[in-house]
Amino acid sequence: MSTHDQHGSGRTARRPWRARLLAAVGACALLLTSGAVAPTASAKEGGGGGDKTLTVAVAQSVDSLSPFLAVRLLSTSIHRLTYEYLTNYDAKDNHVIPGLATEWKASPDKLTWTYTIRSDSKWSDGQQATAEDAAWTFNKMMTDPAAATANGSFVGNFAKVTAPSPTELVIRLKKPQATMTALDVPIVPKHVWEKVGDFSKFNNDKDFPIVGNGPFILTDYKPDSYVRLKANKDFWRGAPKFDNLVFRYYKDQDAAVAALRKGEVSFVAGAPSLTPAQADSLKGEENIRVNDAPGRRFYALATNPGARAKDGTKFGDGHPSLLDQRVRNALFMAVDRKAIVDKVFQGHAVEGAGYIPPRFSQYFYEPTAEQELAYDPAEAARLLDEAGYRTNADGKRLGKDGKPLNYRVLCHATDPNDKAVGKYLQEWWGELGISITLNCLDNVTDPWLAGKYDLAFDGWSVNPDPDFVLSIHTCGALPATPKDTGATDNFICDKKYDELYARQLGEYDAGERADLVKQMQSRLYDTGYMNVMAYPNAVEAYRTDQIKSITTMPSDAGNIYGQDGYWSWWSAVPADSGDSSGGSSSTGTVIGIVAGVVVLAGLGVLFAVRRRATADDRE
């Protein structure tokens, strides 16, 4: 999946996110320096000889190494490292900069876009990367539904894509499209991928090294163990400073933190974050630095809206009471967001509302005072009574079938936040007479895709452009049939929302588009299918005796893992290197708040179809 679209502007006094944000920014901007020599990885993982290896502890499974299928944050981060996109985002402030395309222009009617493709980018097998590769990538997505699994929303409005020359790419649109400088689609080599048969089953995980043109080359993968990449010495922007980059899988978050202490890994983030206790345990540790910055994620509770396919077939077994908006709103009014931020995240987050975090101020949304579903258990109980779900003599709230309400809540077994919030839900909803059953699984994909849940913990990382994260709630993202896998996040299909989505996609005026995006978030908020509870900080840690400097994004107060680009790993400088630069315009600036550590999203078994993303999803 792309990223959910969450952007931040300002919050009211009712939600004191601004003070926390400013505190985080004020404590940052420390240059990461150290003079120790980095311990070497094993020959199997790191290469050999005097190679310098950066090892990242991860705890999220890879859904696919195919860029046409991958949606999880780890997988798409790897694709950022191995394939170029037409454009990129500047590490300093997220503005669009050249990638595979050096420049672009639109026709007066905005229906024809012409991109100049750079002539200094080569595939790792020595062949030149050309406009034909980009044209083939987009045309494949336009003509093969399986190839459109992950990023099909970007090409749905394309009429024709051609490559008149090796350095010229032309895209004709059916109608204007505002995302033409933010097409977050990995461009693949035609001469390799045109040999693939069934794109729905090809996971790109058999033949190594994988042919790419990014800063790193994917050289090896072992499920539930590691993914290994080596530096692309011929990368047009310059070779990375580390010779090897290894993502090592840890199912247990405490074990990943212990590995960081021992120097067995260079960096750790989380699943999706370290607990406050784990973060506190790293305070004052020699040669360890913690980065705590405003994040690009939201953390939510999704309600099953009645799973269905495009052909109209209904499936799954979501509780029928949740089809009543009054019930959904009542449940969310019985969720104390402030308590979640204070007690679960212990201040390393801000209270949620819309899909776009405060970090992206242009698109950030918050409800009006009249609209807000504020914490109000009494009003929640009244709404449930009004909807016909009253309590019996034992205080149990009954469904229309006369049975006590008991909701199944799907949660990620590897995410401690899900379990902690789940306990609060049991308490808060228990006071309403509703019981819940936490269904915490290593693999939430299968029941989620089958619609076999009542509510589920959900979360996405958000790109600077909001289109993708908005697209996954359109009717067009539903699966074609119950047996197919669509791009939908939660089976939401709402005509008014779809109308707003179409309008924002064709709106080139930045202010007008931002207003439409906020209206879309408002619609999702009102319907109550998604309850965004918090925007967690990006909290992560690394060893300063292995990494001298590394780039955060944005540079003033940003994350290292899961960036909208490849800046962190491309710029990272080994501790024993004489090079003091970070490799980009923001050289190694990082927030030095030693308060929380995110355990990096990890690796696991590749799946043949697009899997449901875990709590920290698409980049």
XYZ file of C-alpha atoms in Angstrom:
619
model
C 0.000 0.000 0.000
C 1.081 3.488 -0.510
C 0.714 5.574 2.535
C -2.287 6.750 4.348
C -2.714 10.435 3.895
C -2.290 12.286 7.116
C -1.050 15.786 7.344
C -0.873 18.109 10.247
C -1.858 21.722 10.657
C -2.916 22.894 14.049
C -4.758 21.402 16.971
C -7.047 23.163 19.403
C -6.330 23.567 23.085
C -8.382 20.440 23.742
C -5.571 18.327 22.271
C -2.180 19.708 23.342
C -0.236 18.186 20.429
C 1.471 21.463 19.597
C 3.369 21.639 22.892
C 4.639 18.093 22.510
C 5.614 18.716 18.903
C 7.542 21.836 19.781
C 9.237 20.062 22.675
C 10.406 17.334 20.324
C 11.704 19.808 17.790
C 13.417 21.853 20.468
C 15.363 18.867 21.703
C 16.650 17.845 18.294
C 19.224 18.690 15.643
C 22.189 16.856 17.100
C 24.970 15.806 14.758
C 25.668 12.132 15.206
C 29.358 11.544 15.698
C 31.512 8.815 17.108
C 35.006 7.588 16.598
C 34.760 3.887 17.371
C 35.153 1.128 14.848
C 32.004 -0.682 13.768
C 31.858 -4.367 14.619
C 31.700 -6.519 11.509
C 28.764 -8.741 10.653
C 29.075 -12.393 9.789
C 30.486 -13.253 6.402
C 27.119 -14.718 5.421
C 25.219 -11.554 6.239
C 27.651 -8.833 5.545
C 29.858 -9.875 2.701
C 33.431 -10.281 3.792
C 36.855 -8.795 4.167
C 36.798 -5.182 5.309
C 33.255 -4.501 4.113
C 31.250 -2.145 6.311
C 27.798 -3.460 7.150
C 24.839 -1.584 8.594
C 22.463 -4.058 10.279
C 18.885 -3.034 11.018
C 16.685 -5.024 13.416
C 13.176 -5.471 12.018
C 10.004 -7.116 13.309
C 7.519 -6.912 10.440
C 7.129 -9.547 7.737
C 7.757 -8.859 4.081
C 4.548 -9.308 2.127
C 6.308 -9.463 -1.250
C 9.559 -8.463 -2.911
C 7.527 -7.654 -6.019
C 6.918 -3.899 -6.228
C 3.614 -4.677 -7.956
C 2.300 -6.506 -4.884
C 4.107 -5.087 -1.853
C 2.254 -2.784 0.507
C 3.976 -3.120 3.870
C 6.363 -0.471 5.100
C 9.399 -2.744 5.183
C 8.803 -4.091 1.694
C 8.179 -0.700 0.126
C 11.208 0.709 1.949
C 13.328 -1.999 0.340
C 11.879 -1.091 -3.049
C 12.781 2.549 -2.430
C 16.361 1.346 -2.059
C 16.417 -0.895 -5.126
C 14.335 0.927 -7.757
C 14.137 4.573 -8.773
C 10.797 6.402 -8.982
C 10.165 9.187 -11.503
C 10.427 11.747 -8.694
C 11.607 11.788 -5.114
C 11.034 13.917 -2.013
C 13.730 16.165 -0.599
C 14.931 15.019 2.798
C 14.890 18.545 4.189
C 11.223 19.460 3.728
C 9.523 16.825 1.513
C 9.291 18.979 -1.624
C 9.397 17.110 -4.938
C 12.808 16.692 -6.578
C 14.107 14.741 -9.586
C 14.441 10.975 -9.459
C 14.614 8.896 -12.613
C 13.077 11.930 -14.311
C 15.229 15.077 -14.372
C 12.390 17.413 -15.312
C 8.716 17.370 -16.295
C 6.116 19.637 -17.844
C 2.375 19.605 -18.453
C 0.409 20.721 -21.504
C -1.837 23.784 -21.051
C -4.889 21.563 -20.551
C -2.971 19.421 -17.991
C -3.847 16.264 -19.920
C -0.389 15.474 -21.308
C 2.684 15.192 -19.113
C 6.185 14.860 -20.554
C 9.086 13.631 -18.422
C 12.757 13.814 -19.325
C 14.410 10.558 -18.220
C 17.989 10.807 -17.047
C 20.691 9.215 -19.194
C 23.055 8.418 -16.292
C 21.021 5.684 -14.593
C 21.915 2.053 -15.308
C 20.378 -1.209 -14.202
C 22.636 -3.315 -12.039
C 23.121 -5.778 -14.914
C 24.727 -2.984 -16.959
C 21.834 -2.069 -19.241
C 20.689 1.544 -19.531
C 17.514 2.580 -17.706
C 15.250 4.324 -20.213
C 11.835 5.844 -20.715
C 10.756 2.514 -22.215
C 11.176 0.893 -18.795
C 8.877 3.483 -17.233
C 6.322 3.209 -20.038
C 6.305 -0.585 -19.742
C 5.857 -0.408 -15.956
C 2.840 1.879 -16.201
C 1.284 0.041 -19.172
C 1.585 -3.266 -17.328
C -0.260 -1.778 -14.367
C -2.914 -0.390 -16.731
C -3.557 -3.723 -18.463
C -2.939 -6.389 -15.811
C -5.087 -6.174 -12.648
C -2.531 -8.237 -10.708
C 0.208 -5.727 -11.538
C -2.062 -2.959 -10.248
C -2.505 -4.588 -6.826
C -0.241 -2.244 -4.868
C -0.273 1.014 -6.811
C -3.129 0.828 -9.291
C -4.739 4.040 -8.082
C -1.941 6.044 -9.674
C -2.705 4.803 -13.216
C -6.487 4.500 -13.124
C -6.826 7.845 -14.910
C -4.073 7.191 -17.475
C -5.261 7.073 -21.115
C -1.958 6.258 -22.831
C 1.732 6.014 -21.915
C 4.477 6.081 -24.543
C 8.260 6.457 -24.803
C 9.037 8.383 -28.020
C 12.751 8.188 -27.192
C 15.013 6.668 -24.500
C 14.892 9.943 -22.569
C 11.280 11.007 -23.143
C 8.228 9.612 -21.361
C 4.750 10.881 -22.277
C 1.648 10.211 -20.172
C -1.775 11.189 -21.496
C -4.597 11.481 -18.982
C -8.345 11.055 -19.266
C -8.786 14.100 -17.044
C -6.450 16.294 -14.977
C -4.619 14.495 -12.154
C -2.905 16.343 -9.321
C -0.506 13.524 -8.426
C 1.621 13.635 -11.581
C 4.709 14.819 -9.690
C 4.100 12.294 -6.904
C 3.682 8.971 -8.702
C 5.070 6.745 -5.959
C 5.613 3.776 -8.260
C 8.908 1.835 -8.524
C 10.079 1.712 -12.155
C 11.269 -1.798 -13.066
C 13.530 -3.022 -15.907
C 11.375 -4.119 -18.862
C 13.913 -6.663 -20.097
C 13.628 -8.546 -16.796
C 9.964 -8.201 -15.893
C 8.485 -8.816 -19.357
C 9.436 -12.480 -18.819
C 7.155 -12.773 -15.770
C 3.962 -14.771 -16.280
C 1.419 -14.469 -13.474
C 2.043 -11.221 -11.610
C -0.302 -12.261 -8.809
C 2.013 -15.128 -7.863
C 5.461 -13.784 -8.741
C 7.146 -12.567 -5.553
C 10.563 -11.726 -7.022
C 12.329 -13.834 -4.380
C 14.014 -16.685 -6.266
C 16.844 -15.308 -8.389
C 19.454 -13.040 -6.817
C 20.813 -10.461 -7.201
C 17.641 -8.594 -8.145
C 18.198 -6.225 -11.068
C 17.591 -2.636 -9.955
C 18.937 0.901 -10.320
C 18.618 2.309 -6.797
C 21.359 3.005 -4.244
C 21.382 -0.643 -3.108
C 21.122 -4.011 -4.859
C 19.052 -6.787 -3.270
C 21.367 -9.796 -3.093
C 19.811 -12.337 -0.743
C 16.750 -13.150 1.325
C 15.952 -15.795 3.899
C 12.421 -15.839 5.364
C 12.260 -15.095 9.072
C 15.992 -14.399 9.083
C 17.299 -11.544 6.925
C 17.260 -9.482 3.741
C 20.669 -8.478 2.461
C 21.565 -5.650 0.094
C 24.882 -4.361 -1.183
C 25.828 -0.844 -2.188
C 25.322 0.046 -5.842
C 28.705 1.549 -6.692
C 27.295 2.887 -9.984
C 24.283 4.690 -8.508
C 23.902 8.000 -10.347
C 23.576 10.049 -7.139
C 26.699 8.471 -5.656
C 27.407 5.192 -3.887
C 26.285 4.627 -0.269
C 29.008 4.798 2.387
C 28.165 1.373 3.851
C 29.078 -1.602 1.649
C 26.199 -3.734 2.893
C 22.773 -3.156 4.398
C 21.133 -6.027 6.277
C 17.583 -6.138 7.657
C 17.635 -8.845 10.329
C 14.388 -10.296 11.610
C 13.507 -10.397 15.341
C 10.112 -11.668 16.364
C 10.745 -10.642 19.966
C 11.142 -6.902 20.499
C 13.123 -7.278 23.717
C 15.587 -9.495 21.857
C 16.077 -6.782 19.244
C 16.835 -4.219 21.945
C 19.274 -6.643 23.571
C 20.977 -7.133 20.204
C 21.416 -3.366 19.902
C 23.031 -3.238 23.336
C 25.453 -6.000 22.381
C 26.354 -4.324 19.110
C 24.906 -7.187 17.068
C 22.735 -4.717 15.161
C 23.363 -1.100 14.254
C 19.808 0.216 14.398
C 16.439 -0.736 15.886
C 12.963 0.706 15.495
C 10.026 -1.577 16.130
C 6.771 -3.352 15.551
C 6.010 -0.559 15.070
C 7.744 1.064 18.059
C 9.587 0.289 21.236
C 7.603 0.431 24.404
C 8.307 3.313 26.794
C 9.975 0.796 29.125
C 12.306 -0.354 26.379
C 13.071 3.232 25.478
C 13.787 4.166 29.074
C 16.090 1.186 29.407
C 18.308 2.639 26.686
C 18.709 6.020 28.347
C 22.295 6.704 29.209
C 23.564 3.579 27.445
C 27.065 4.073 26.093
C 27.260 4.423 22.303
C 23.477 4.402 21.868
C 21.403 7.344 20.686
C 17.611 7.530 20.563
C 15.718 9.511 17.938
C 12.229 10.651 18.986
C 10.439 12.786 16.401
C 6.927 13.575 15.163
C 5.931 10.585 13.032
C 4.240 10.027 9.689
C 1.876 7.327 10.942
C -1.593 7.124 12.386
C -2.857 4.472 14.766
C -6.516 3.573 14.395
C -9.343 1.202 15.174
C -11.243 0.080 12.072
C -14.830 -1.174 12.059
C -16.019 -3.852 9.647
C -18.506 -1.969 7.417
C -19.844 -5.186 5.912
C -17.221 -6.670 3.605
C -18.241 -6.767 -0.041
C -16.792 -7.062 -3.517
C -17.214 -4.853 -6.577
C -19.669 -7.368 -8.004
C -21.927 -6.682 -5.027
C -21.301 -9.982 -3.256
C -21.239 -9.641 0.517
C -18.962 -11.835 2.583
C -17.380 -12.071 6.011
C -19.161 -12.098 9.343
C -18.923 -8.604 10.802
C -21.401 -7.905 13.583
C -24.603 -6.392 12.111
C -24.908 -3.828 14.920
C -21.808 -2.076 13.558
C -23.713 -1.159 10.387
C -25.519 1.452 12.510
C -23.553 4.718 12.577
C -24.918 5.507 16.033
C -23.319 2.347 17.387
C -19.983 3.082 15.736
C -19.980 6.641 17.039
C -20.939 5.463 20.513
C -18.018 3.039 20.626
C -15.581 5.744 19.628
C -17.020 8.202 22.143
C -16.162 5.611 24.788
C -12.474 5.657 23.772
C -10.332 8.038 25.828
C -7.695 9.156 23.343
C -5.874 11.226 25.926
C -5.474 8.185 28.152
C -4.083 6.203 25.206
C -1.495 8.898 24.484
C -0.570 9.355 28.141
C -0.699 5.775 29.417
C 0.062 3.566 26.408
C 2.409 5.797 24.409
C 3.448 7.696 27.562
C 3.541 11.002 25.729
C 5.336 9.746 22.602
C 2.309 10.466 20.429
C -0.437 13.057 19.952
C -4.186 12.494 19.940
C -5.702 11.476 16.611
C -8.689 12.503 14.532
C -8.112 12.517 10.750
C -5.907 10.377 8.560
C -3.053 12.811 8.150
C -0.653 13.500 11.049
C 0.221 17.029 12.208
C 3.601 16.618 10.532
C 1.883 17.258 7.169
C 0.267 20.549 8.118
C -1.223 21.352 4.710
C -3.658 18.445 4.859
C -4.080 17.960 8.593
C -7.702 17.831 9.714
C -9.460 18.140 13.051
C -13.206 18.129 13.676
C -15.125 21.178 14.790
C -16.278 21.392 18.391
C -19.821 20.456 17.311
C -18.599 17.559 15.185
C -16.062 16.081 17.566
C -16.729 12.635 19.007
C -15.181 13.575 22.330
C -14.767 11.113 25.178
C -18.239 10.984 26.722
C -19.334 7.561 28.078
C -22.744 8.891 29.122
C -23.515 10.161 25.622
C -22.215 6.885 24.200
C -24.685 4.955 26.359
C -27.511 7.250 25.261
C -26.708 6.666 21.578
C -26.726 2.909 22.091
C -30.095 3.116 23.828
C -31.449 5.255 21.001
C -30.231 2.685 18.466
C -32.173 -0.015 20.301
C -29.272 -1.716 22.050
C -30.338 -1.590 25.686
C -28.991 -3.290 28.786
C -30.664 -6.162 30.602
C -30.978 -6.681 34.360
C -27.376 -7.892 34.487
C -26.069 -4.749 32.807
C -25.295 -6.579 29.553
C -26.148 -4.693 26.394
C -28.186 -6.855 24.043
C -28.177 -7.134 20.280
C -31.311 -7.278 18.140
C -31.144 -11.070 18.459
C -31.406 -10.807 22.245
C -27.841 -11.990 22.802
C -25.249 -9.902 24.708
C -22.986 -7.833 22.439
C -19.487 -9.260 22.175
C -17.150 -7.800 19.571
C -14.126 -9.603 18.168
C -11.193 -7.192 17.910
C -8.425 -8.268 15.546
C -4.974 -7.282 16.797
C -1.324 -7.870 15.937
C 0.397 -10.256 18.328
C 3.725 -8.510 17.726
C 2.446 -5.027 18.596
C 2.374 -4.328 22.356
C 0.300 -1.193 21.720
C -2.595 -3.267 20.376
C -2.666 -5.429 23.476
C -2.394 -2.456 25.834
C -5.153 -0.489 24.119
C -7.223 -3.662 23.921
C -7.251 -3.916 27.710
C -8.524 -0.354 27.966
C -11.253 -1.125 25.429
C -12.360 -4.061 27.555
C -12.703 -1.685 30.493
C -14.292 1.261 28.676
C -16.743 -0.727 26.585
C -17.421 -3.036 29.513
C -18.892 -0.015 31.306
C -21.354 0.250 28.407
C -22.315 -3.397 28.898
C -20.357 -4.575 25.848
C -17.705 -7.284 26.038
C -14.882 -7.804 23.579
C -12.638 -10.684 22.602
C -9.102 -9.739 21.599
C -7.969 -11.911 18.709
C -4.218 -11.275 18.642
C -2.540 -13.106 15.757
C 0.860 -13.258 14.098
C -0.988 -13.218 10.781
C -3.981 -10.891 10.684
C -4.053 -10.996 6.890
C -6.323 -13.963 6.312
C -9.227 -13.006 8.607
C -8.938 -9.373 7.503
C -9.159 -10.142 3.782
C -12.011 -12.552 4.477
C -13.935 -9.898 6.448
C -14.008 -12.186 9.492
C -13.683 -9.544 12.213
C -15.807 -6.939 13.948
C -13.129 -4.348 14.671
C -9.389 -4.327 13.991
C -6.351 -2.273 14.933
C -5.133 -0.458 11.853
C -2.326 1.903 10.925
C -0.581 3.414 7.925
C 2.466 5.508 7.202
C 1.559 8.574 5.166
C 3.316 10.017 2.103
C 3.739 13.762 1.519
C 1.032 13.478 -1.166
C -2.206 12.115 0.323
C -3.721 10.420 -2.713
C -2.823 6.801 -2.041
C -3.987 6.629 1.530
C -7.246 8.235 0.479
C -7.691 5.898 -2.495
C -7.821 2.747 -0.384
C -11.239 3.766 0.959
C -12.887 4.224 -2.436
C -15.372 1.812 -3.968
C -12.879 1.217 -6.771
C -10.432 -0.317 -4.284
C -12.792 -3.169 -3.388
C -11.837 -6.662 -4.598
C -13.461 -7.684 -7.898
C -14.932 -10.790 -6.249
C -14.674 -12.279 -2.746
C -11.887 -14.537 -4.023
C -9.794 -11.601 -5.262
C -7.562 -9.220 -3.327
C -8.345 -5.548 -3.776
C -6.461 -2.447 -2.717
C -9.066 -1.625 -0.078
C -8.012 -1.119 3.510
C -11.310 -1.806 5.223
C -14.020 -2.438 2.576
C -15.383 1.105 2.883
C -17.507 2.194 -0.082
C -19.254 5.556 0.253
C -20.621 7.562 -2.708
C -20.068 10.977 -1.123
C -16.486 10.078 -0.223
C -15.842 8.860 -3.782
C -17.121 12.137 -5.214
C -14.742 14.106 -2.999
C -11.868 11.787 -3.926
C -12.425 12.377 -7.641
C -12.543 16.129 -7.115
C -9.287 16.293 -5.138
C -7.513 14.102 -7.686
C -8.264 16.587 -10.459
C -7.630 19.767 -8.447
C -4.314 21.502 -9.196
C -4.862 24.476 -6.901
C -2.999 23.487 -3.730
C -5.327 25.287 -1.336
C -8.496 23.962 -2.969
C -7.132 20.453 -3.035
C -6.139 20.609 0.627
C -9.673 21.694 1.523
C -11.134 18.739 -0.380
C -8.746 16.354 1.362
C -9.913 17.683 4.720
C -13.520 17.192 3.651
C -12.716 13.569 2.836
C -11.233 13.041 6.264
C -14.270 14.715 7.788
C -16.512 12.282 5.939
C -14.548 9.294 7.245
C -14.679 10.754 10.734
C -18.450 11.246 10.647
C -19.278 7.804 9.262
C -17.300 6.269 12.123
C -15.782 3.358 10.229
C -12.299 4.501 11.231
C -11.324 5.833 14.651
C -7.871 7.412 14.474
C -6.746 7.289 18.088
C -3.193 8.650 17.914
C -0.281 9.802 15.782
C 2.704 7.952 17.281
C 6.148 9.493 17.300
C 8.927 7.936 15.271
C 11.066 6.555 18.078
C 14.167 4.597 17.129
C 17.725 3.971 18.288
C 21.130 3.236 16.793
C 24.722 2.694 17.829
C 27.019 5.683 17.478
C 30.069 3.395 17.450
C 28.745 1.916 14.203
C 27.004 4.891 12.580
C 28.789 8.251 12.597
C 26.013 10.263 10.938
C 22.669 9.666 9.277
C 19.954 11.824 7.689
C 16.516 12.288 9.215
C 13.473 13.280 7.162
C 12.531 16.040 7.543
C 15.948 17.210 8.622
C 14.817 19.387 11.524
C 12.689 16.792 13.292
C 12.139 13.589 11.401
C 12.392 9.831 11.222
C 15.240 7.605 10.066
C 13.436 4.359 9.266
C 10.599 4.261 6.724
C 11.350 7.544 4.963
C 9.717 8.851 1.786
C 12.957 8.124 -0.030
C 16.278 6.387 0.579
C 18.104 9.187 2.358
C 18.837 7.564 5.724
C 20.567 4.383 4.555
C 22.123 6.030 1.490
C 23.593 8.862 3.581
C 24.688 6.847 6.624
C 28.419 7.161 7.362
C 30.306 4.340 9.141
C 31.793 5.299 12.490
C 35.327 4.386 11.390
C 35.048 6.441 8.224
C 36.987 9.659 7.722
C 34.004 11.068 5.861
C 32.016 13.459 8.052
C 29.277 14.133 5.521
C 25.892 12.486 5.650
C 25.667 12.122 1.909
C 22.776 14.547 1.353
C 21.757 18.163 1.851
C 20.817 17.437 5.459
C 24.016 15.882 6.710
C 23.337 13.628 9.621
C 20.972 15.815 11.601
C 18.940 13.836 14.111
C 16.717 14.346 17.119
C 18.472 13.327 20.282
C 15.577 12.839 22.653
C 16.419 9.717 24.600
C 12.835 8.819 25.406
C 11.563 6.016 23.217
C 12.757 3.525 20.674
C 10.797 2.100 17.786
C 11.657 -1.497 16.983
C 11.922 -1.585 13.192
C 9.255 -3.263 11.179
C 10.525 -6.658 10.225
C 10.793 -9.485 7.812
C 9.084 -12.802 7.414
C 7.650 -15.222 4.943
C 6.767 -13.813 1.515
C 3.133 -14.315 0.578
C 1.878 -15.152 -2.910
C -0.825 -12.472 -2.764
C -0.984 -8.980 -1.349
C -1.143 -9.386 2.399
C -2.983 -7.214 4.859
C -0.492 -4.763 6.259
C 0.379 -4.749 9.933
C 0.199 -1.821 12.299
C 2.907 0.025 10.456
C 2.200 -0.232 6.783
C 3.064 1.310 3.483
C 5.808 3.904 3.536
